[in-house]
Tab-separated table of N, CA and C in Angstrom:
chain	number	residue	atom	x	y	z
A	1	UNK	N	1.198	4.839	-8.502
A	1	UNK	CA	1.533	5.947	-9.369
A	1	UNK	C	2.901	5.743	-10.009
A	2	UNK	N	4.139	5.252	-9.255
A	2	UNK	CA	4.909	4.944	-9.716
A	2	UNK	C	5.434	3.958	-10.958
A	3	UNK	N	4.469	3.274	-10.462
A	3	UNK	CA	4.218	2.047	-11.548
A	3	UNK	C	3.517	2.256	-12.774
A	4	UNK	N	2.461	3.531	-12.955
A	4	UNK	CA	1.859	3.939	-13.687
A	4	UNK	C	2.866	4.463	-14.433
A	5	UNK	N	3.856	5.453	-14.022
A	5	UNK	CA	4.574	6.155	-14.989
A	5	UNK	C	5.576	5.500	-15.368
A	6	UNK	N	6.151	4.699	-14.731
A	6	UNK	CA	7.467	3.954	-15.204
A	6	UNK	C	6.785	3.243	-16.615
A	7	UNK	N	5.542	2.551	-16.123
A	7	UNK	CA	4.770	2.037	-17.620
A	7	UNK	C	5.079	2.784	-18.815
A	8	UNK	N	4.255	3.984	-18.525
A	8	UNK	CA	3.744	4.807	-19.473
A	8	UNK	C	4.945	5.635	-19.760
A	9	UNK	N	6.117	5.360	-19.394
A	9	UNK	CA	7.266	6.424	-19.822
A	9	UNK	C	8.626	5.373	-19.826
A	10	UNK	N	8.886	4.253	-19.730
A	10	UNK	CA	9.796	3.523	-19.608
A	10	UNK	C	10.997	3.970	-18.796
A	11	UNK	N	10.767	4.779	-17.600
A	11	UNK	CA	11.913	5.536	-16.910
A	11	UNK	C	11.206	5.655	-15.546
A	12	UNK	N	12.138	4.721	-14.887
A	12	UNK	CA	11.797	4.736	-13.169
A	12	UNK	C	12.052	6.027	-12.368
A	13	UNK	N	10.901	6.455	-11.928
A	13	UNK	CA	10.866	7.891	-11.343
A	13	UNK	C	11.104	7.682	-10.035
A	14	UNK	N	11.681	8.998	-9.225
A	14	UNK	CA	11.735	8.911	-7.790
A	14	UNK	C	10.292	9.872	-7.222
A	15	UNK	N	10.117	9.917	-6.144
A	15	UNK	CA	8.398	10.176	-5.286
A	15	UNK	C	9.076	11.812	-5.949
A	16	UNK	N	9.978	12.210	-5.516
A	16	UNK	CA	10.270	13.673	-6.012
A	16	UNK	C	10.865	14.340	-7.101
A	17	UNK	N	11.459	13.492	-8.311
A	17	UNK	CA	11.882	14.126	-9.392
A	17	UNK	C	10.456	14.650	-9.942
A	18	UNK	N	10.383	15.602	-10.820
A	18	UNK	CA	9.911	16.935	-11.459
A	18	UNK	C	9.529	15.893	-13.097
A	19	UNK	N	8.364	15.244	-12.796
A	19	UNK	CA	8.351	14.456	-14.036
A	19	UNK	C	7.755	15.114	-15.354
A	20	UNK	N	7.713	16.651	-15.380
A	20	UNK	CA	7.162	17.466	-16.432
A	20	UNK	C	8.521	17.939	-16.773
A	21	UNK	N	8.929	18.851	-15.489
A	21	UNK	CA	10.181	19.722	-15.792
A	21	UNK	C	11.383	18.927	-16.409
A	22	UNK	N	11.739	17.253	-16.222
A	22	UNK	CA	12.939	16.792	-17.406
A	22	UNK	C	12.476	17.020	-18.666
A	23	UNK	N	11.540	17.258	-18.922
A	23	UNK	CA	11.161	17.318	-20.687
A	23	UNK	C	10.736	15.883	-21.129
A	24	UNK	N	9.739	16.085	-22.398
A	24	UNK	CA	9.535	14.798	-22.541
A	24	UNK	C	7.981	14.391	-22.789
A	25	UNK	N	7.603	15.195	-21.877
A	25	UNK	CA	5.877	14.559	-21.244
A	25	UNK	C	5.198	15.776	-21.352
A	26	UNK	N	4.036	15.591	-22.410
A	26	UNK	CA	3.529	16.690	-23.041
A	26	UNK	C	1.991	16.599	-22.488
A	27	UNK	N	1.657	18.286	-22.545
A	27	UNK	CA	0.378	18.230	-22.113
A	27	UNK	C	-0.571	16.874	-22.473
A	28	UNK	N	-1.031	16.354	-22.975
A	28	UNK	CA	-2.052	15.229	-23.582
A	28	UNK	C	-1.356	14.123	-22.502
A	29	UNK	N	0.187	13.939	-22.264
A	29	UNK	CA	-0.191	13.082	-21.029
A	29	UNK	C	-0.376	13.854	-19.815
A	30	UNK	N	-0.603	15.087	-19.134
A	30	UNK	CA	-0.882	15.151	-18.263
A	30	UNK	C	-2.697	15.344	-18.264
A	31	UNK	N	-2.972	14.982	-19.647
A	31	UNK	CA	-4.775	15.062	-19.247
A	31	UNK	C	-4.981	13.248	-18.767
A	32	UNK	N	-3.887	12.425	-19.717
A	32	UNK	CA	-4.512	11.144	-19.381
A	32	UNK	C	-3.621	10.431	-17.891
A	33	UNK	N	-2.791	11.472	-17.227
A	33	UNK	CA	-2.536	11.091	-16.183
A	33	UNK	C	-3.632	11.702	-15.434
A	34	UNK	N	-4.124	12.370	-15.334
A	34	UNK	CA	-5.367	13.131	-14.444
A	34	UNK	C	-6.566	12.058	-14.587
A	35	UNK	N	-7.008	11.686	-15.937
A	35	UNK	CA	-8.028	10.358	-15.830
A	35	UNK	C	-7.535	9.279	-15.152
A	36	UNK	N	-6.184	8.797	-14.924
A	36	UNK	CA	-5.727	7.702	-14.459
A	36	UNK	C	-5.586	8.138	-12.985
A	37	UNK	N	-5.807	8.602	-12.490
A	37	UNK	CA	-6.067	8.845	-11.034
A	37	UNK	C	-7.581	9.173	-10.623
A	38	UNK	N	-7.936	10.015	-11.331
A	38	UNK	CA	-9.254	9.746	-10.840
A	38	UNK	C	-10.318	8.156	-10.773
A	39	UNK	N	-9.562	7.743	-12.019
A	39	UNK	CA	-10.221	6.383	-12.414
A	39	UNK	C	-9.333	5.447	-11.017
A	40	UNK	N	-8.451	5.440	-10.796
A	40	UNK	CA	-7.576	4.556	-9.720
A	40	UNK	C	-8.330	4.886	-8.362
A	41	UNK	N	-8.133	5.955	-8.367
A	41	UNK	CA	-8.314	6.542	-6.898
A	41	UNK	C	-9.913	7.005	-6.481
A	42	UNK	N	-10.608	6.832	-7.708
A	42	UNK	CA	-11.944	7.104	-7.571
A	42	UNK	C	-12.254	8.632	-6.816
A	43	UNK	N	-11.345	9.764	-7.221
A	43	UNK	CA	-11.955	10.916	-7.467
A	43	UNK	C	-12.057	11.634	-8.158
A	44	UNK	N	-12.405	13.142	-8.229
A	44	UNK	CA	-12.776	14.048	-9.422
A	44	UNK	C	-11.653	14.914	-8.929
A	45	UNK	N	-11.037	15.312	-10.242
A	45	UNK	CA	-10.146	16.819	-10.122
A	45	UNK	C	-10.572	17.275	-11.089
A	46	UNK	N	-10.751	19.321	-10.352
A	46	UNK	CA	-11.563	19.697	-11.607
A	46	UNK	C	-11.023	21.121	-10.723
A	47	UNK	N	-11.110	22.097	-11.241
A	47	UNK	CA	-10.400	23.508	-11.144
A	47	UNK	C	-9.394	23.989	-10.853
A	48	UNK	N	-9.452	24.572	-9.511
A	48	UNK	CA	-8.025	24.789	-9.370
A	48	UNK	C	-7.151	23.737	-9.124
A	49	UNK	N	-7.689	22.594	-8.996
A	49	UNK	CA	-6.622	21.254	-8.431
A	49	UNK	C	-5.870	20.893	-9.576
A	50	UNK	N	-6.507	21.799	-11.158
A	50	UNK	CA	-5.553	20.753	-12.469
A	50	UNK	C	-4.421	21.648	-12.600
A	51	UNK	N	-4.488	22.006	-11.500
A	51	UNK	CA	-2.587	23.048	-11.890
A	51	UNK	C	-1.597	22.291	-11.576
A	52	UNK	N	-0.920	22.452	-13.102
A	52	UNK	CA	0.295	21.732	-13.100
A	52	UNK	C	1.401	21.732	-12.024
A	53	UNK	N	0.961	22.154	-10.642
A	53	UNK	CA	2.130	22.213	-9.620
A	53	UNK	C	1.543	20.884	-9.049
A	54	UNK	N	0.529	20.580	-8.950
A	54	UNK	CA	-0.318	19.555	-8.211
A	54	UNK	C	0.261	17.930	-9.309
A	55	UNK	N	0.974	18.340	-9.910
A	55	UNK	CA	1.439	16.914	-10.795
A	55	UNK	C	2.909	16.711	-11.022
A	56	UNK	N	4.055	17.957	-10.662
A	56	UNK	CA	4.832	17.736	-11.239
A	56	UNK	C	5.793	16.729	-10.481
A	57	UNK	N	5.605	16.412	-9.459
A	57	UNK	CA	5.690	15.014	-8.541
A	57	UNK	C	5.074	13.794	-8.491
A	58	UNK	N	5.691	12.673	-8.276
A	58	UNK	CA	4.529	11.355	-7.657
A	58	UNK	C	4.519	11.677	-5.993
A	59	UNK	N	4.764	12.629	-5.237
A	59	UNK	CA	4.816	12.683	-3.941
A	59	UNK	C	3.539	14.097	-3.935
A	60	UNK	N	3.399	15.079	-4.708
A	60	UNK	CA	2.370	15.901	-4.793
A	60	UNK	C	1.062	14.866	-5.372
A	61	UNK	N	1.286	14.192	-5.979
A	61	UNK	CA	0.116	13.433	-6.844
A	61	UNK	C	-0.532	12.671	-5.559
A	62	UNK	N	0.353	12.598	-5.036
A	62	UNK	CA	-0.282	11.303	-3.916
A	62	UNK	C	-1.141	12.726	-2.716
A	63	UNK	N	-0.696	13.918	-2.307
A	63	UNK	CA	-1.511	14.708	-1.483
A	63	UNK	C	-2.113	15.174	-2.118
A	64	UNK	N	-2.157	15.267	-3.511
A	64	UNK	CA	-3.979	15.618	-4.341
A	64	UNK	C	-4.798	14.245	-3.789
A	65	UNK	N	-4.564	13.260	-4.475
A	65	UNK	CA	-5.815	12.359	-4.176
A	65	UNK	C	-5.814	12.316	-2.531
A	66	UNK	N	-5.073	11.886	-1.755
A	66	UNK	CA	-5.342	11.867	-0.384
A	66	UNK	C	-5.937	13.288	0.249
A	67	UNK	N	-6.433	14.447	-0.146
A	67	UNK	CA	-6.689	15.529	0.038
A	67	UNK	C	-8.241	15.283	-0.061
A	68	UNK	N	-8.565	14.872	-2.307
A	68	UNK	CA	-9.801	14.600	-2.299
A	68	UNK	C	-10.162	13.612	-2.084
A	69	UNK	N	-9.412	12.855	-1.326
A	69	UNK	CA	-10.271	11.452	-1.313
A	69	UNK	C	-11.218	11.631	0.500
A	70	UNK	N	-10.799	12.962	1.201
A	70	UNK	CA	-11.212	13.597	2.553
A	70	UNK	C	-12.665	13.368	1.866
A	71	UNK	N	-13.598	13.292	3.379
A	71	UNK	CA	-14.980	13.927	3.087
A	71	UNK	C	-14.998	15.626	3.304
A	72	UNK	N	-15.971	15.928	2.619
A	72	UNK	CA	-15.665	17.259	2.388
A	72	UNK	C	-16.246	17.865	3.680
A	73	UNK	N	-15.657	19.158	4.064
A	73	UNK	CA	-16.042	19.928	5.303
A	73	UNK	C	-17.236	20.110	5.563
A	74	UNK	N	-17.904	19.684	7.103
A	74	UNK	CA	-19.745	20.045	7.064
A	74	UNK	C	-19.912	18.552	6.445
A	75	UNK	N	-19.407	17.568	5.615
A	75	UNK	CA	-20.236	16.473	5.123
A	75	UNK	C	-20.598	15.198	6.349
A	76	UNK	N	-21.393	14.283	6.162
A	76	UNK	CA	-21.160	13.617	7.408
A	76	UNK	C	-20.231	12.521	7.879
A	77	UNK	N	-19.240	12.185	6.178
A	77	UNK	CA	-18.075	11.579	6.323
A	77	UNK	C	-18.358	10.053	6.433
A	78	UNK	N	-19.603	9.811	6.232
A	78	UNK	CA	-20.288	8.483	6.318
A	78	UNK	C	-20.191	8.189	4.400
């Protein structure tokens, strides 16, 4: 993830700076940062998970996907 944004923004981020709140990074990249994790990490975010609190970190970004990347409750995790 880190490496993703330093790419895509030419500015080395820390796991906890607020990479919306410096200014800068406009909605349209937080739709194609949401494809770039699902596509990386091979899951789906879709409702309440696209709230912008769930992104404004690379240290929140990482307990979204490690959250959905769980089998889901009741599933057989196989």
């Amino acid at each position: 993830m880190l490496g993703y944004l330093a790419k895509r923004t030419g500015t080395t981020w820390a796991t906890d700076k607020d990479v919306f709140g410096s200014g800068g990074l406009s909605s349209l990249f937080a739709m194609e940062l949401v494809v770039h994790l699902e596509k990386s990490y091979g899951i789906t975010i879709r409702g309440a998970d696209l709230r912008m609190e769930n992104f404004r970190t690379v240290r929140r970004m990482a307990a979204l996907v490690e959250r959905l990347r769980q089998p889901a409750p009741g599933g057989s995790g196989a």
